[in-house]
């Protein structure tokens, strides 16, 4: 492997677990459970979602997407530094994505980009990258 290949691989490899998503049937009840009974720090809510902090990893509770009601497992969100490069590298290794990397959330000075894919057994995963803007 050349030095250029080593650097390219390092910039496209996941750097950690950024978020775990759990599909829930009753968002209000599950939000109350994780906030009040489990005592996880509540971060914020968005339509159909609640977010908590679990030692620096976000836990997202969400209502299932239309057409994905059968998925009640967890979704692993893998942090990458350069989502476009990581996406291209994984496509080159045979991974099929549901779409191209795209912005899912904007906040002052930050955009959250994601790209979703499945493992060979149908488990949903995502690449995620927080991009500073402005």
PDB file of C-alpha atoms in Angstrom:
ATOM      1  CA  UNK A   1       0.000   0.000   0.000  1.00  0.00           C
ATOM      2  CA  UNK A   2       1.402   3.412  -0.939  1.00  0.00           C
ATOM      3  CA  UNK A   3       1.593   6.390   1.442  1.00  0.00           C
ATOM      4  CA  UNK A   4      -1.203   8.080  -0.521  1.00  0.00           C
ATOM      5  CA  UNK A   5      -3.421   5.006  -0.135  1.00  0.00           C
ATOM      6  CA  UNK A   6      -2.723   4.874   3.608  1.00  0.00           C
ATOM      7  CA  UNK A   7      -3.728   8.553   4.009  1.00  0.00           C
ATOM      8  CA  UNK A   8      -6.842   8.084   1.843  1.00  0.00           C
ATOM      9  CA  UNK A   9      -7.916   5.032   3.844  1.00  0.00           C
ATOM     10  CA  UNK A  10      -7.407   6.870   7.137  1.00  0.00           C
ATOM     11  CA  UNK A  11      -9.663   9.759   6.041  1.00  0.00           C
ATOM     12  CA  UNK A  12     -12.460   7.437   4.910  1.00  0.00           C
ATOM     13  CA  UNK A  13     -12.470   5.026   7.855  1.00  0.00           C
ATOM     14  CA  UNK A  14     -15.116   5.552  10.574  1.00  0.00           C
ATOM     15  CA  UNK A  15     -13.658   7.392  13.571  1.00  0.00           C
ATOM     16  CA  UNK A  16     -16.224   6.301  16.129  1.00  0.00           C
ATOM     17  CA  UNK A  17     -19.851   5.723  16.948  1.00  0.00           C
ATOM     18  CA  UNK A  18     -21.689   9.035  16.743  1.00  0.00           C
ATOM     19  CA  UNK A  19     -25.258   7.963  17.288  1.00  0.00           C
ATOM     20  CA  UNK A  20     -27.483   4.962  17.898  1.00  0.00           C
ATOM     21  CA  UNK A  21     -31.038   5.131  16.599  1.00  0.00           C
ATOM     22  CA  UNK A  22     -33.863   3.127  18.115  1.00  0.00           C
ATOM     23  CA  UNK A  23     -37.252   2.889  16.423  1.00  0.00           C
ATOM     24  CA  UNK A  24     -40.120   3.184  18.927  1.00  0.00           C
ATOM     25  CA  UNK A  25     -43.894   2.830  18.730  1.00  0.00           C
ATOM     26  CA  UNK A  26     -44.851   5.433  21.372  1.00  0.00           C
ATOM     27  CA  UNK A  27     -42.352   8.288  21.222  1.00  0.00           C
ATOM     28  CA  UNK A  28     -43.819  10.275  24.138  1.00  0.00           C
ATOM     29  CA  UNK A  29     -43.813   7.290  26.495  1.00  0.00           C
ATOM     30  CA  UNK A  30     -40.334   6.188  25.457  1.00  0.00           C
ATOM     31  CA  UNK A  31     -38.965   9.737  25.790  1.00  0.00           C
ATOM     32  CA  UNK A  32     -40.357   9.916  29.321  1.00  0.00           C
ATOM     33  CA  UNK A  33     -38.884   6.494  30.143  1.00  0.00           C
ATOM     34  CA  UNK A  34     -35.344   7.287  28.957  1.00  0.00           C
ATOM     35  CA  UNK A  35     -35.443  10.811  30.463  1.00  0.00           C
ATOM     36  CA  UNK A  36     -37.189  10.089  33.781  1.00  0.00           C
ATOM     37  CA  UNK A  37     -36.647   6.402  34.626  1.00  0.00           C
ATOM     38  CA  UNK A  38     -33.256   5.792  33.011  1.00  0.00           C
ATOM     39  CA  UNK A  39     -32.188   9.398  33.770  1.00  0.00           C
ATOM     40  CA  UNK A  40     -30.308   9.982  30.526  1.00  0.00           C
ATOM     41  CA  UNK A  41     -29.563  13.646  29.832  1.00  0.00           C
ATOM     42  CA  UNK A  42     -32.176  14.924  27.355  1.00  0.00           C
ATOM     43  CA  UNK A  43     -30.561  16.897  24.524  1.00  0.00           C
ATOM     44  CA  UNK A  44     -33.382  18.025  22.213  1.00  0.00           C
ATOM     45  CA  UNK A  45     -36.453  16.976  20.272  1.00  0.00           C
ATOM     46  CA  UNK A  46     -37.304  17.261  16.597  1.00  0.00           C
ATOM     47  CA  UNK A  47     -40.512  16.196  14.841  1.00  0.00           C
ATOM     48  CA  UNK A  48     -40.856  12.437  15.436  1.00  0.00           C
ATOM     49  CA  UNK A  49     -37.540  12.196  17.341  1.00  0.00           C
ATOM     50  CA  UNK A  50     -35.966  12.663  20.781  1.00  0.00           C
ATOM     51  CA  UNK A  51     -32.233  12.797  21.471  1.00  0.00           C
ATOM     52  CA  UNK A  52     -30.270  11.888  24.610  1.00  0.00           C
ATOM     53  CA  UNK A  53     -26.606  11.831  25.626  1.00  0.00           C
ATOM     54  CA  UNK A  54     -25.089   8.471  26.575  1.00  0.00           C
ATOM     55  CA  UNK A  55     -21.510   9.266  27.515  1.00  0.00           C
ATOM     56  CA  UNK A  56     -20.868  11.366  24.428  1.00  0.00           C
ATOM     57  CA  UNK A  57     -22.808   9.147  22.008  1.00  0.00           C
ATOM     58  CA  UNK A  58     -26.258  10.357  20.964  1.00  0.00           C
ATOM     59  CA  UNK A  59     -29.239   8.074  21.424  1.00  0.00           C
ATOM     60  CA  UNK A  60     -32.027   8.916  18.969  1.00  0.00           C
ATOM     61  CA  UNK A  61     -35.518   7.601  19.624  1.00  0.00           C
ATOM     62  CA  UNK A  62     -37.644   7.900  16.508  1.00  0.00           C
ATOM     63  CA  UNK A  63     -40.921   6.868  15.021  1.00  0.00           C
ATOM     64  CA  UNK A  64     -40.364   4.405  12.170  1.00  0.00           C
ATOM     65  CA  UNK A  65     -40.123   5.877   8.680  1.00  0.00           C
ATOM     66  CA  UNK A  66     -42.924   5.183   6.216  1.00  0.00           C
ATOM     67  CA  UNK A  67     -42.270   1.778   4.680  1.00  0.00           C
ATOM     68  CA  UNK A  68     -39.824   0.814   7.430  1.00  0.00           C
ATOM     69  CA  UNK A  69     -42.299   0.014  10.192  1.00  0.00           C
ATOM     70  CA  UNK A  70     -40.924  -3.544  10.278  1.00  0.00           C
ATOM     71  CA  UNK A  71     -37.490  -2.290  11.382  1.00  0.00           C
ATOM     72  CA  UNK A  72     -37.342  -2.231  15.153  1.00  0.00           C
ATOM     73  CA  UNK A  73     -33.634  -2.791  15.578  1.00  0.00           C
ATOM     74  CA  UNK A  74     -30.974  -0.221  16.273  1.00  0.00           C
ATOM     75  CA  UNK A  75     -29.258   1.885  13.648  1.00  0.00           C
ATOM     76  CA  UNK A  76     -25.518   2.460  14.033  1.00  0.00           C
ATOM     77  CA  UNK A  77     -24.354   5.879  12.859  1.00  0.00           C
ATOM     78  CA  UNK A  78     -20.625   5.829  12.061  1.00  0.00           C
ATOM     79  CA  UNK A  79     -18.681   9.089  12.286  1.00  0.00           C
ATOM     80  CA  UNK A  80     -16.432   9.900   9.352  1.00  0.00           C
ATOM     81  CA  UNK A  81     -14.329  12.994   8.742  1.00  0.00           C
ATOM     82  CA  UNK A  82     -15.073  13.263   5.009  1.00  0.00           C
ATOM     83  CA  UNK A  83     -18.454  11.755   4.135  1.00  0.00           C
ATOM     84  CA  UNK A  84     -18.049  12.179   0.381  1.00  0.00           C
ATOM     85  CA  UNK A  85     -14.700  10.373   0.391  1.00  0.00           C
ATOM     86  CA  UNK A  86     -15.932   7.654   2.767  1.00  0.00           C
ATOM     87  CA  UNK A  87     -19.055   7.129   0.653  1.00  0.00           C
ATOM     88  CA  UNK A  88     -16.986   6.855  -2.537  1.00  0.00           C
ATOM     89  CA  UNK A  89     -14.525   4.443  -0.907  1.00  0.00           C
ATOM     90  CA  UNK A  90     -17.300   2.191   0.389  1.00  0.00           C
ATOM     91  CA  UNK A  91     -19.127   2.226  -2.952  1.00  0.00           C
ATOM     92  CA  UNK A  92     -15.803   1.164  -4.466  1.00  0.00           C
ATOM     93  CA  UNK A  93     -15.754  -1.758  -2.022  1.00  0.00           C
ATOM     94  CA  UNK A  94     -19.232  -2.879  -3.087  1.00  0.00           C
ATOM     95  CA  UNK A  95     -21.456  -1.199  -0.475  1.00  0.00           C
ATOM     96  CA  UNK A  96     -24.839  -0.129  -1.866  1.00  0.00           C
ATOM     97  CA  UNK A  97     -26.251   3.048  -0.372  1.00  0.00           C
ATOM     98  CA  UNK A  98     -29.896   4.137  -0.301  1.00  0.00           C
ATOM     99  CA  UNK A  99     -28.810   7.496  -1.720  1.00  0.00           C
ATOM    100  CA  UNK A 100     -25.963   9.963  -1.815  1.00  0.00           C
ATOM    101  CA  UNK A 101     -24.716  11.803   1.284  1.00  0.00           C
ATOM    102  CA  UNK A 102     -27.117  14.616   2.150  1.00  0.00           C
ATOM    103  CA  UNK A 103     -27.797  17.235   4.827  1.00  0.00           C
ATOM    104  CA  UNK A 104     -30.297  16.060   7.460  1.00  0.00           C
ATOM    105  CA  UNK A 105     -29.962  18.933   9.952  1.00  0.00           C
ATOM    106  CA  UNK A 106     -28.660  22.485   9.987  1.00  0.00           C
ATOM    107  CA  UNK A 107     -27.722  24.432  13.103  1.00  0.00           C
ATOM    108  CA  UNK A 108     -25.731  27.644  13.497  1.00  0.00           C
ATOM    109  CA  UNK A 109     -22.245  26.892  12.183  1.00  0.00           C
ATOM    110  CA  UNK A 110     -22.947  23.211  11.530  1.00  0.00           C
ATOM    111  CA  UNK A 111     -24.492  20.831   9.003  1.00  0.00           C
ATOM    112  CA  UNK A 112     -25.128  17.165   9.779  1.00  0.00           C
ATOM    113  CA  UNK A 113     -24.657  14.954   6.709  1.00  0.00           C
ATOM    114  CA  UNK A 114     -25.712  11.302   6.430  1.00  0.00           C
ATOM    115  CA  UNK A 115     -25.778   8.435   3.954  1.00  0.00           C
ATOM    116  CA  UNK A 116     -27.655   5.196   4.719  1.00  0.00           C
ATOM    117  CA  UNK A 117     -26.801   1.598   3.778  1.00  0.00           C
ATOM    118  CA  UNK A 118     -27.571  -1.963   4.894  1.00  0.00           C
ATOM    119  CA  UNK A 119     -25.241  -4.749   5.896  1.00  0.00           C
ATOM    120  CA  UNK A 120     -25.619  -8.134   4.154  1.00  0.00           C
ATOM    121  CA  UNK A 121     -28.332  -9.201   6.648  1.00  0.00           C
ATOM    122  CA  UNK A 122     -30.432  -6.061   6.163  1.00  0.00           C
ATOM    123  CA  UNK A 123     -29.387  -4.145   9.297  1.00  0.00           C
ATOM    124  CA  UNK A 124     -29.489  -0.392   8.701  1.00  0.00           C
ATOM    125  CA  UNK A 125     -26.333   1.688   9.183  1.00  0.00           C
ATOM    126  CA  UNK A 126     -25.372   5.239   8.304  1.00  0.00           C
ATOM    127  CA  UNK A 127     -22.283   7.290   7.727  1.00  0.00           C
ATOM    128  CA  UNK A 128     -22.517  10.645   9.472  1.00  0.00           C
ATOM    129  CA  UNK A 129     -20.361  13.740   9.365  1.00  0.00           C
ATOM    130  CA  UNK A 130     -20.742  17.027  11.229  1.00  0.00           C
ATOM    131  CA  UNK A 131     -19.476  19.732   8.888  1.00  0.00           C
ATOM    132  CA  UNK A 132     -18.631  23.188  10.181  1.00  0.00           C
ATOM    133  CA  UNK A 133     -20.036  25.967   8.001  1.00  0.00           C
ATOM    134  CA  UNK A 134     -19.783  29.745   7.937  1.00  0.00           C
TER     135      UNK A 134
END
